[in-house]
Short mmCIF file of C-alpha atoms in Angstrom, two decimals:
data_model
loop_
_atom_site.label_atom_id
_atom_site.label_comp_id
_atom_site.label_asym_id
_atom_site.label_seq_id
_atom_site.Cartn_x
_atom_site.Cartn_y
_atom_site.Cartn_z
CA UNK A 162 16.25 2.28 -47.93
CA UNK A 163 13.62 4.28 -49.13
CA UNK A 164 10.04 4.85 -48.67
CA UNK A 165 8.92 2.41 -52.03
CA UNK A 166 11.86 0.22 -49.78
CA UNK A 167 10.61 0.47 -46.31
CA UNK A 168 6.60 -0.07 -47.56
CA UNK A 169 8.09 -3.81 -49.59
CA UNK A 170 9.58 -4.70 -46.19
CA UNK A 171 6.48 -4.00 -44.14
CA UNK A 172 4.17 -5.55 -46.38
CA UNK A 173 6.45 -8.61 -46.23
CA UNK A 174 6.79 -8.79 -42.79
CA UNK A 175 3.06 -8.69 -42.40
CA UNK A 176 2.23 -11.53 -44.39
CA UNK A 177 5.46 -13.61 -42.17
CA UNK A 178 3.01 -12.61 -39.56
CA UNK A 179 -0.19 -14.21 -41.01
CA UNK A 180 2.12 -17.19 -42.67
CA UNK A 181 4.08 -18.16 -39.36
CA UNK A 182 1.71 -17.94 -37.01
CA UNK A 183 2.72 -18.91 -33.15
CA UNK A 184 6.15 -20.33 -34.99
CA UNK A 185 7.21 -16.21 -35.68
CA UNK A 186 8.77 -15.53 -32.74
CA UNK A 187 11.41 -18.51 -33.20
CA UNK A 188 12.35 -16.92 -37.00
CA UNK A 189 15.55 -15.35 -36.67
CA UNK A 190 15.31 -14.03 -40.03
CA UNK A 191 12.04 -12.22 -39.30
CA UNK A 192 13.94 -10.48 -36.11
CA UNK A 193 16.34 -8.99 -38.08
CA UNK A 194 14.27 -7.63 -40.86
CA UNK A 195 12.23 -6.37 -38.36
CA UNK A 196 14.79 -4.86 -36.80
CA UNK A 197 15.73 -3.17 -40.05
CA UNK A 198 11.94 -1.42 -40.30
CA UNK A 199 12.26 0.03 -36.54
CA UNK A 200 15.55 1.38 -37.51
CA UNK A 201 14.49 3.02 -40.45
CA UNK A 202 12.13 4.43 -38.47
CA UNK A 203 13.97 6.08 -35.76
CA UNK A 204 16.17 7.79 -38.72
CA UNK A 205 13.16 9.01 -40.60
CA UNK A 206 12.48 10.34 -37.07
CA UNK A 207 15.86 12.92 -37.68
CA UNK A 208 14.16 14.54 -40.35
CA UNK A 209 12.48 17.89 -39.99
CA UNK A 210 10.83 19.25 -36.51
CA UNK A 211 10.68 15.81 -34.99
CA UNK A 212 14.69 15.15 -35.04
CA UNK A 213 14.13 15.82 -31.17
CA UNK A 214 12.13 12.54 -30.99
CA UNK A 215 14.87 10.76 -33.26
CA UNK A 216 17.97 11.77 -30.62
CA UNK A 217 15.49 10.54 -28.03
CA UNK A 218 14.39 7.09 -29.72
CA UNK A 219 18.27 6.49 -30.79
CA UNK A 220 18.96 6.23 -26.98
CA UNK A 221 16.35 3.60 -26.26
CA UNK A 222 16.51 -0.08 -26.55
CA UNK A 223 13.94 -1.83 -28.51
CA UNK A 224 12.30 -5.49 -27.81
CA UNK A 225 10.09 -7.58 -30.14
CA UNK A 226 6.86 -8.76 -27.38
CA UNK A 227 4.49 -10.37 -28.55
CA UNK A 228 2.42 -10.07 -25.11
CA UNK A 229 1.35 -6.83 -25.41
CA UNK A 230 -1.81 -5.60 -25.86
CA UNK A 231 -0.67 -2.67 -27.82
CA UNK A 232 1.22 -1.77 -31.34
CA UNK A 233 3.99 -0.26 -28.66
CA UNK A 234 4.73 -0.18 -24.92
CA UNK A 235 7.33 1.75 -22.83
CA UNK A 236 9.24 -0.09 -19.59
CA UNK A 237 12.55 1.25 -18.04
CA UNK A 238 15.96 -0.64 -17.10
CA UNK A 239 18.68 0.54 -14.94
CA UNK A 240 20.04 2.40 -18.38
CA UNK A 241 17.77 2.98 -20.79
CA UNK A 242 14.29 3.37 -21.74
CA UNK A 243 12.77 0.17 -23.92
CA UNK A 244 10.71 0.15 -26.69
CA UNK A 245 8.22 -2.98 -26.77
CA UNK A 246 6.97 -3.84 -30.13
CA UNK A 247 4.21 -5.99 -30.87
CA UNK A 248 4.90 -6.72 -34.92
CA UNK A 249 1.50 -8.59 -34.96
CA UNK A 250 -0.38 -4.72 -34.31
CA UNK A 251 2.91 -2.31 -35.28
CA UNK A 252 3.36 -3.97 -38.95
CA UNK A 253 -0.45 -2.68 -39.26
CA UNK A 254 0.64 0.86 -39.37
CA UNK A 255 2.06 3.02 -42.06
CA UNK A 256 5.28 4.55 -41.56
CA UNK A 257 3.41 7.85 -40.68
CA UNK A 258 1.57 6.58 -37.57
CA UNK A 259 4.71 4.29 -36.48
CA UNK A 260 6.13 7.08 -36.27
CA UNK A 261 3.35 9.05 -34.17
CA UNK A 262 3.19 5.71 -32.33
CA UNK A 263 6.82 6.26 -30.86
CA UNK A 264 6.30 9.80 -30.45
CA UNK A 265 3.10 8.68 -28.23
CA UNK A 266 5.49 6.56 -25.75
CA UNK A 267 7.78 9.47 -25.29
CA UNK A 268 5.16 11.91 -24.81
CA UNK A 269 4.30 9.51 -22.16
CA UNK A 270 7.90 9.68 -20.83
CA UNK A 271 8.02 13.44 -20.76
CA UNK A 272 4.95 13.90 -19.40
CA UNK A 273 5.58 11.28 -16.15
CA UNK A 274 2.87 9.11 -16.58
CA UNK A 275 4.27 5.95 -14.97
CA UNK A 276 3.72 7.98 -11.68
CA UNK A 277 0.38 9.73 -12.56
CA UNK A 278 -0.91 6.30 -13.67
CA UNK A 279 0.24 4.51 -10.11
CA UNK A 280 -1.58 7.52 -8.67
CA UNK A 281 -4.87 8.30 -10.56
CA UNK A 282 -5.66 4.57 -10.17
CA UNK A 283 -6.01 4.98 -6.91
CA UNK A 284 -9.31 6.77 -7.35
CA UNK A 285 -10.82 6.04 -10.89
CA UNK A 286 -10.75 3.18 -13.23
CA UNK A 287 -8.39 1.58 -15.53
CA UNK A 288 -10.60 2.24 -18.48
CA UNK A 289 -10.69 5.66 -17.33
CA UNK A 290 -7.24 6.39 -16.27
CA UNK A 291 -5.73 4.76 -19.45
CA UNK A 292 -8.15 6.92 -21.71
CA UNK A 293 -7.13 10.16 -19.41
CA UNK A 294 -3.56 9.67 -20.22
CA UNK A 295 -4.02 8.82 -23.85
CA UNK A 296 -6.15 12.12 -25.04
CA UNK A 297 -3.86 14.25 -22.73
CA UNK A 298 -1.35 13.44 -25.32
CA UNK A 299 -2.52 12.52 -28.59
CA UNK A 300 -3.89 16.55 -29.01
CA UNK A 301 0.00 17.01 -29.56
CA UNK A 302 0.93 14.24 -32.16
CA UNK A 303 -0.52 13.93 -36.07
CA UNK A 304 -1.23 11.00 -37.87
CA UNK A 305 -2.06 8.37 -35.17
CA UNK A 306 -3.32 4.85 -36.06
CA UNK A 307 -7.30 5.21 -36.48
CA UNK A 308 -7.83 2.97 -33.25
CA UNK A 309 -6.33 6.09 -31.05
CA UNK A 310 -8.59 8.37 -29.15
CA UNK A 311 -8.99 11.80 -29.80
CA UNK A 312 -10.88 14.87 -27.41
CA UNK A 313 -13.01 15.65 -29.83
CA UNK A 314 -13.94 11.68 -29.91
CA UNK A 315 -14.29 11.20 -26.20
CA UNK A 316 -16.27 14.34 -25.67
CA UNK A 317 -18.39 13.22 -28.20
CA UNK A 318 -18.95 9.64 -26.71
CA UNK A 319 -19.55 10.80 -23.18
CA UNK A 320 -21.69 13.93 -23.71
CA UNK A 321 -18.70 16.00 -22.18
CA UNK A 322 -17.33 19.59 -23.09
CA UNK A 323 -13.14 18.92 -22.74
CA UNK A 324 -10.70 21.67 -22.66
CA UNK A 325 -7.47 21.50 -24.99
CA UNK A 326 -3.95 21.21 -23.17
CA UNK A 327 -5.58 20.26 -19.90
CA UNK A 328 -3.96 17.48 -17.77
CA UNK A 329 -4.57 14.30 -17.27
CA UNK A 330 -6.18 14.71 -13.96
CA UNK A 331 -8.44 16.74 -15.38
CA UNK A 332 -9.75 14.54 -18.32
CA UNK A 333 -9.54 11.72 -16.05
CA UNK A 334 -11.93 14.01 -13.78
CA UNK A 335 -13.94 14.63 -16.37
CA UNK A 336 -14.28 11.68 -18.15
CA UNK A 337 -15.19 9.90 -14.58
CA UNK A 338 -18.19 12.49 -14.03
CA UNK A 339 -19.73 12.17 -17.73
CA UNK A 340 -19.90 8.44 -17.10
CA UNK A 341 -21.54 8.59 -13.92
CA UNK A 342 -24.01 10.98 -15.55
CA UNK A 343 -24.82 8.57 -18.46
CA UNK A 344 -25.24 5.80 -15.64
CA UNK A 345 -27.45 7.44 -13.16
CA UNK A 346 -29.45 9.21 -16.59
CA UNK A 347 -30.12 5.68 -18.54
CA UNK A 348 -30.55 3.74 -15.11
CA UNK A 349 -27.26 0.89 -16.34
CA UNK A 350 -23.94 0.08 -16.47
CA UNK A 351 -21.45 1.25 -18.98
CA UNK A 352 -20.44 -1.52 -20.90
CA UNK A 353 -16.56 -1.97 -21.72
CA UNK A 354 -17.28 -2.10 -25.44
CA UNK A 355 -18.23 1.90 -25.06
CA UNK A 356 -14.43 2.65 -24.12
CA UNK A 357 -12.99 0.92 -26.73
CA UNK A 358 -13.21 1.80 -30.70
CA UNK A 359 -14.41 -0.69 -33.16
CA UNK A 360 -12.89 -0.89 -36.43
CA UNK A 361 -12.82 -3.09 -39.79
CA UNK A 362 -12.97 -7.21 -39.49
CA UNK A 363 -9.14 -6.88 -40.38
CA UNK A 364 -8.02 -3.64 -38.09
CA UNK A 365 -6.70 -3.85 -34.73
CA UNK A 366 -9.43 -2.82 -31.96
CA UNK A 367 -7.72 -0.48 -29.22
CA UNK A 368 -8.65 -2.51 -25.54
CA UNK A 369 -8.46 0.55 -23.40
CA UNK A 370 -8.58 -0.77 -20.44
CA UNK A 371 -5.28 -3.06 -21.05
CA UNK A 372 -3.73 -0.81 -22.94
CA UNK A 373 -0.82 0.73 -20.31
CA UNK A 374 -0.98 -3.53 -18.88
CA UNK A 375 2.89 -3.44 -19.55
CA UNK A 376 3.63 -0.77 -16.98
CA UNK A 377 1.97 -2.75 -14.25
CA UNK A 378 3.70 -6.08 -15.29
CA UNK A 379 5.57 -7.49 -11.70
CA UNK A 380 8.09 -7.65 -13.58
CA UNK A 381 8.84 -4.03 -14.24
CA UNK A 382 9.52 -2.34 -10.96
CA UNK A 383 9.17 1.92 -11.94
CA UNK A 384 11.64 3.28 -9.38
CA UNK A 385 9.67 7.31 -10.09
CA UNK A 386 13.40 8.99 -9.05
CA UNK A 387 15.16 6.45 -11.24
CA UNK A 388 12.61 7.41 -14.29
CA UNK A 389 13.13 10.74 -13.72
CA UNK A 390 16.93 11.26 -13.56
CA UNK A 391 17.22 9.03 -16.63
CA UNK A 392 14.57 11.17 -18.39
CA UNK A 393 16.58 14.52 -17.55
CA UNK A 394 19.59 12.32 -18.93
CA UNK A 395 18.28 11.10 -22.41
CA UNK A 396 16.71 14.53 -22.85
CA UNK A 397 19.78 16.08 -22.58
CA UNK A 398 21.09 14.27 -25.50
CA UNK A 399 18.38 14.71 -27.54
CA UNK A 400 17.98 18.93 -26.79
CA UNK A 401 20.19 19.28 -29.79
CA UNK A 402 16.96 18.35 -32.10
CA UNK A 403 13.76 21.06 -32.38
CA UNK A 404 11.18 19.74 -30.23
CA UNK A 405 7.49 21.41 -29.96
CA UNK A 406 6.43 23.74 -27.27
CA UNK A 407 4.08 20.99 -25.85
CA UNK A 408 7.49 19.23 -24.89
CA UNK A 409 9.43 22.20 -24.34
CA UNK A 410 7.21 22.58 -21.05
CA UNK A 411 7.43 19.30 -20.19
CA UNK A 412 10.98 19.89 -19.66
CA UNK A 413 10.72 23.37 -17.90
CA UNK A 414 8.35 21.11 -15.39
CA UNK A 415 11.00 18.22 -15.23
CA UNK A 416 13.70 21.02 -14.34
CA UNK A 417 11.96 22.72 -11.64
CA UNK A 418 14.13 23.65 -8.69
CA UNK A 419 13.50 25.19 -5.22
CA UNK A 420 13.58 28.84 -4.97
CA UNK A 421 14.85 28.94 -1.77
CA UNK A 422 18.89 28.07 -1.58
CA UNK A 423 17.84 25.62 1.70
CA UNK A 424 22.12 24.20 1.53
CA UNK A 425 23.10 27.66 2.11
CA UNK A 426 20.08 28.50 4.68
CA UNK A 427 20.29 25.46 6.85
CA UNK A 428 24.37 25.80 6.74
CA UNK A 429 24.17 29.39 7.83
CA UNK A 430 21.82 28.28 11.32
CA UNK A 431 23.78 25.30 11.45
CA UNK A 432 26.68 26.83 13.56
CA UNK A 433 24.16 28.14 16.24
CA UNK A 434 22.10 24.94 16.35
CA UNK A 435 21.76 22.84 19.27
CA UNK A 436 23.05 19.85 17.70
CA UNK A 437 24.17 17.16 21.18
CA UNK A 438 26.71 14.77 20.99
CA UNK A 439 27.70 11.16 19.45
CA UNK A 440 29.98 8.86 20.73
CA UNK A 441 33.32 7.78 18.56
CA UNK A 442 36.46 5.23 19.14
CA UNK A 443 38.46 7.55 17.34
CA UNK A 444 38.44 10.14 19.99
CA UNK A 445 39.78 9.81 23.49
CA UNK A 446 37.72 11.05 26.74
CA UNK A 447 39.07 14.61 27.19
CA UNK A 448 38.37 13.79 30.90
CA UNK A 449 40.14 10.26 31.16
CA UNK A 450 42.72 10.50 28.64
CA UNK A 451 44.64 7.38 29.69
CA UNK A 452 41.41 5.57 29.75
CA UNK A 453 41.61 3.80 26.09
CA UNK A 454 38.34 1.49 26.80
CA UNK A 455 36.54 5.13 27.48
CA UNK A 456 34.68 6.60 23.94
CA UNK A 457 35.26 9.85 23.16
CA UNK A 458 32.69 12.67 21.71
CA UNK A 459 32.08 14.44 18.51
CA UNK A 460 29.67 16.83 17.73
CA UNK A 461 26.79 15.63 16.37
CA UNK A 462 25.93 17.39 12.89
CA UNK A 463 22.83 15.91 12.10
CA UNK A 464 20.41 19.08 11.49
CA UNK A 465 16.66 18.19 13.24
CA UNK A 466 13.80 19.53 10.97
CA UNK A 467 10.60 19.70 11.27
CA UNK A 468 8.71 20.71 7.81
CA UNK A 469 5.19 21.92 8.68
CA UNK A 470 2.97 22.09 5.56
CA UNK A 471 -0.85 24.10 5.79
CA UNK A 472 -3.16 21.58 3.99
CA UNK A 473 -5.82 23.36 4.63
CA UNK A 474 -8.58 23.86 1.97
CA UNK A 475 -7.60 27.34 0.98
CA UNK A 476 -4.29 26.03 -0.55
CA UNK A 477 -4.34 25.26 -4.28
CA UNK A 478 -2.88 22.76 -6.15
CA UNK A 479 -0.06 24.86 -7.76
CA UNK A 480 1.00 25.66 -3.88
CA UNK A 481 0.85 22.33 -2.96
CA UNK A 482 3.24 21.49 -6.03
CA UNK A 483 5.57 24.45 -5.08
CA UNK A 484 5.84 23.32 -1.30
CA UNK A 485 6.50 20.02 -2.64
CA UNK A 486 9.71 21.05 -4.83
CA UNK A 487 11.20 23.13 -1.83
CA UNK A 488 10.55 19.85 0.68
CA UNK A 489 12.31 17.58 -1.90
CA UNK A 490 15.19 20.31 -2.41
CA UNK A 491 15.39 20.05 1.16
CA UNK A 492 15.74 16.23 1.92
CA UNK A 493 17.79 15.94 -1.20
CA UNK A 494 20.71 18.14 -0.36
CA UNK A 495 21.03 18.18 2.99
CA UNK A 496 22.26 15.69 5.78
CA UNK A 497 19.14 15.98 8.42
CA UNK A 498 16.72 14.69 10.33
CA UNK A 499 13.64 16.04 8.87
CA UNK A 500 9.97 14.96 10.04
CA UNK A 501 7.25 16.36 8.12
CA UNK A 502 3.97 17.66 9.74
CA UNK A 503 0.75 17.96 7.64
CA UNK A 504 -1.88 20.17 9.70
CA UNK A 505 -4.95 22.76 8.66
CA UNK A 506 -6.88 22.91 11.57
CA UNK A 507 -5.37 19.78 13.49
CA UNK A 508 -3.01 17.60 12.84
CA UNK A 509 -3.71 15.34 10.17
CA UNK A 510 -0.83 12.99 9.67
CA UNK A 511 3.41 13.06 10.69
CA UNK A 512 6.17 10.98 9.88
CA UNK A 513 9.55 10.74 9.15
CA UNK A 514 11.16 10.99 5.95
CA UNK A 515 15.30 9.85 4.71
CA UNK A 516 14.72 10.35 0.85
CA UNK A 517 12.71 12.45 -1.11
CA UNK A 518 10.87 8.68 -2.42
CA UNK A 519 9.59 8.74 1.31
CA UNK A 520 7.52 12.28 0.55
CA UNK A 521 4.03 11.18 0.22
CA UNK A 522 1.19 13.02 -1.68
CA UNK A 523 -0.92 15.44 0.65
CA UNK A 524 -3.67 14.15 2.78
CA UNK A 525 -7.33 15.53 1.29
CA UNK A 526 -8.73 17.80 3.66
CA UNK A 527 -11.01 21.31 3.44
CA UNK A 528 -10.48 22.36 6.69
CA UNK A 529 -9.73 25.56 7.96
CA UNK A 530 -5.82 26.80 8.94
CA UNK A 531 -4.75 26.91 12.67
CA UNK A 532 -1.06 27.08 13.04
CA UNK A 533 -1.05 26.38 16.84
CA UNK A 534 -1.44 22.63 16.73
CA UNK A 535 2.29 22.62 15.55
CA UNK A 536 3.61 24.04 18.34
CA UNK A 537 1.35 22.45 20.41
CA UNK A 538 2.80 19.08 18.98
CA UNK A 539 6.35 20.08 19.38
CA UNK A 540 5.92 21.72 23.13
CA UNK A 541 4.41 18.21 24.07
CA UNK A 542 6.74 15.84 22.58
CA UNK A 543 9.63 18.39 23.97
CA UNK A 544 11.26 19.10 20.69
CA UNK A 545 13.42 22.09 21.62
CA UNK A 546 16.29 21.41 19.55
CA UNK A 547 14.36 21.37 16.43
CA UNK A 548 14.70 24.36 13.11
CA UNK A 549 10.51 24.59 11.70
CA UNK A 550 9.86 25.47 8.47
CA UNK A 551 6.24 25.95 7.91
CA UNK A 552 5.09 26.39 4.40
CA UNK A 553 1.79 28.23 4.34
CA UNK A 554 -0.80 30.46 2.29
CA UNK A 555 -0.26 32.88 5.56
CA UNK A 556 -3.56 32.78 6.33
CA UNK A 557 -4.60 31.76 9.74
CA UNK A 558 -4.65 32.63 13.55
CA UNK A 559 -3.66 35.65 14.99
CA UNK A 560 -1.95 34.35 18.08
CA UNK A 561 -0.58 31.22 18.69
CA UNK A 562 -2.23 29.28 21.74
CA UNK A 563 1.09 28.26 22.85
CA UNK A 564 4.17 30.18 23.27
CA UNK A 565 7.00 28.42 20.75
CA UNK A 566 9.91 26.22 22.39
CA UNK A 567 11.88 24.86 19.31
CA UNK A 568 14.86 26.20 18.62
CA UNK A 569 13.95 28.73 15.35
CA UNK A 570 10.56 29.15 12.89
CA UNK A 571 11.08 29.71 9.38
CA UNK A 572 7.80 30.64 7.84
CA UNK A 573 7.30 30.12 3.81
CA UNK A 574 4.38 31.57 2.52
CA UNK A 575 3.39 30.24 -0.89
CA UNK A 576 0.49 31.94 -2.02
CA UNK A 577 -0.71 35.40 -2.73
CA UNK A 578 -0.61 36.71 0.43
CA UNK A 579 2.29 39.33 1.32
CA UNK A 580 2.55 38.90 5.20
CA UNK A 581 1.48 36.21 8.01
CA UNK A 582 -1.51 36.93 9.73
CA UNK A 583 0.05 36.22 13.02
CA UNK A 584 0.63 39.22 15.19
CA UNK A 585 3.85 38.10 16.41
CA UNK A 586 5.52 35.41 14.19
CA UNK A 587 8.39 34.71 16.45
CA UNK A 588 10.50 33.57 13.57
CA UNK A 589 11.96 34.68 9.87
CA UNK A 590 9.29 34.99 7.34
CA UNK A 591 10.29 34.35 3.75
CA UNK A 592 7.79 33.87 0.42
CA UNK A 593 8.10 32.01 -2.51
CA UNK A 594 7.28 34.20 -5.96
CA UNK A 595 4.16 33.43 -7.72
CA UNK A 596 6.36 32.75 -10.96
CA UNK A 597 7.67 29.38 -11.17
CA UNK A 598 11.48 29.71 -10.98
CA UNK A 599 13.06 27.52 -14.20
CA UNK A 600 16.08 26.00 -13.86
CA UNK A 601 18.96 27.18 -17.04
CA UNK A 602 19.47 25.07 -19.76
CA UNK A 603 21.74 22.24 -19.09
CA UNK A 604 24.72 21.71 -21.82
CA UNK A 605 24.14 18.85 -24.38
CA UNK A 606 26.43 16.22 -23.87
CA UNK A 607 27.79 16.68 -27.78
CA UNK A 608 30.82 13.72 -27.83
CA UNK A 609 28.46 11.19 -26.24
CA UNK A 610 25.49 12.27 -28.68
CA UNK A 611 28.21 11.69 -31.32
CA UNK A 612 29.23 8.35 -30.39
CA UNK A 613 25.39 6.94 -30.14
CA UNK A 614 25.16 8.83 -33.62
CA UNK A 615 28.25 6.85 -35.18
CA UNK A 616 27.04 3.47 -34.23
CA UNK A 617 23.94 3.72 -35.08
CA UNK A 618 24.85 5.09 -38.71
CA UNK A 619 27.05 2.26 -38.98
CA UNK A 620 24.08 -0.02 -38.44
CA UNK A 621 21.84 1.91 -40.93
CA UNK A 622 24.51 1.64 -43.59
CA UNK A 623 24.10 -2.33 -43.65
CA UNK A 624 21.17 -1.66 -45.19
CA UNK A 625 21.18 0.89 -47.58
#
């Protein structure tokens, strides 16, 4: 098929749109020709500097919806990522901005907005979160549908100066304080219709604020460590393509791994540990050998941790995301009982954690550091036989109140500062570089790349 080709089918399918009505999603025929388009797209895809988002789309699944709100949407299965198409707004587009459109949803993949979305919701609106996520993204793709916002766009509409390559915190930030100037300035409420663009009679009008509704469908359940181990999986097969810079970070960031080598730390301290006992049938009582009903003991190799992170209002955000990627190292790779402790002058919050999906974001705070509350915490619930690791800027007291009972301190500093500004740290002090540490190039899985390649080239050459 070529281009004079693919144009006759889309112009076709449209008017099956307009001609069928509610009685197009029963047309069998109309599913396979459309079919046929989306394929052609995904090859065209191969062609040039965006063959990196053609290895990627040829391991996605695609589904005709015609419930969503949008041209495209994204959801994930235990497998694969899957490409929702809504003909009625997709068959609108030239092959240009389908193609943009698809690079869109796996900008959105790369740059983990599932999670960001679940968590910027929390504090701003739909409208607003949607439109953050959107503009962080569509400064890296070219010819978008006319509906799409742009930065230049928003920061026109909202009297706001916004940076390029910023994140989507930031725009959402942004965005969020621009509107509550324009409200408390003109004395009303922002209308919805000021999110959305307006277009020709004919032209599909972008509905911000419903625009992401497919991700939070009940029926799509994003498990955020399932997302991301399938997104280090498909990229893997698609590294063989050129991808832009803008994506090339997004993978450095999906790669990141914990500077510290906590498997081989907590495995060297492990033989000195205080570590108890457990009772087992398959050992007899050393004392009462001939006493079969009697349980024997093994030594119980369960490490106790306690993780101690400064949340104080001197730690920045990049430290906070540093302490973050040792913790998970930590719960992901070892066998332990770890609690985790967040303090900065008190003790703000503690609990208990199996997985790294049990790590919860950092409580807000700006107070000041005090490391004593710790070991306050631990001397009163008499937790001797447990290893500390507090991650810290290093800047606090310079004496403890209380005199330490657990079992060892490992102090992490993860700032700027070279040494801990206790006099007397009673434990190991180690600090994390201030240049993120990049984890090597995986290798491309080249026969499974060629077996997606050969079926889906046998599929393209039933239509050419």
């Amino acid at each position: 098929m070529n281009s004079n080709g693919f144009e006759n089918l889309r112009k076709e399918l449209l008017k099956e749109v307009y001609t069928l009505g509610e009685e197009l999603s029963k047309s069998e025929s109309f599913r396979v020709k459309f079919n046929k388009l989306t394929e052609y797209c995904t090859f065209s895809l191969m062609e040039g500097e965006d063959n990196f988002f053609g290895l990627f789309t040829m391991q996605m699944k695609r589904n005709i919806n015609y419930n969503t709100v949008s041209a495209l949407g994204t959801t994930v299965s235990l497998s694969s990522f899957i490409l929702h198409f809504n003909p009625t707004i997709f068959l609108q587009c030239s092959l240009k901005e389908m193609r943009a459109l698809i690079k869109h949803e796996i900008y959105h993949i790369m740059f983990g907005h599932f999670k960001r979305h679940t968590e910027l919701r929390k504090k701003y609106s739909e409208a607003i979160v949607n439109l953050a996520l959107d503009v962080s993204i569509n400064q890296y793709i070219e010819n978008l549908p006319s509906w799409s916002r742009s930065i230049k766009e928003v920061s026109l509409s909202y009297n706001v100066d916004l940076e390029y390559e910023e994140s989507a915190e930031y725009y959402a930030e942004k965005i969020h304080n621009a509107i509550e100037k324009l409200i408390k300035d003109s004395g009303t409420e922002i209308s919805k219709e000021v999110f959305n663009k307006s277009g020709s009679e004919s032209e599909y009008v972008l509905d911000i604020e419903k625009i992401h509704d497919i991700w939070t469908q009940d029926n799509y359940d994003f498990n955020m460590e399932h997302i991301n181990e399938l997104t280090k999986k498909t990229v893997e097969n698609a590294k063989r393509g050129k991808m832009p810079t803008s994506i090339e970070k997004a993978i450095n960031l999906l790669n990141k791994k914990a500077e510290i080598s906590w498997s081989d730390y907590l495995k060297k301290i492990l033989g000195t540990m205080p570590s108890g006992y457990k009772k087992t049938i398959t050992r007899k009582d050393r004392r009462q050998p001939h006493r079969l009903e009697l349980r024997g003991k093994l030594s119980n190799h369960l490490a106790q941790i306690i993780i101690a992170i400064d949340i104080s209002g001197s730690i920045t955000d990049k430290e906070v995301e540093k302490i973050m990627i040792e913790v998970l190292d930590i719960v992901k790779n070892y066998k332990s009982e770890i609690t985790i402790i967040e303090c900065d002058n008190s003790i703000r919050r503690n609990y208990k954690v199996k997985s790294k999906k049990d790590v919860k974001p950092k409580v807000d705070t700006k107070g000041g550091t005090a490391f004593s509350p710790v070991f306050e915490y631990i001397y009163d619930n008499k937790l001797r036989n447990h290893f500390l690791i507090y991650f810290t800027d290093g800047v606090g007291e310079k004496e403890l109140t209380v005199n330490p009972i657990n079992y060892k301190t490992l102090w992490v500093l993860t700032g700027k500062e070279e040494n801990l500004s206790l006099t007397n740290p009673q434990g190991e002090v180690k600090k994390l570089s201030n240049k993120p540490t990049m984890k090597n190039d995986v290798n491309i899985a080249i026969e499974a790349m060629k077996e997606i390649t050969k079926d889906w080239a046998a599929a393209a050459n039933q239509y050419i």
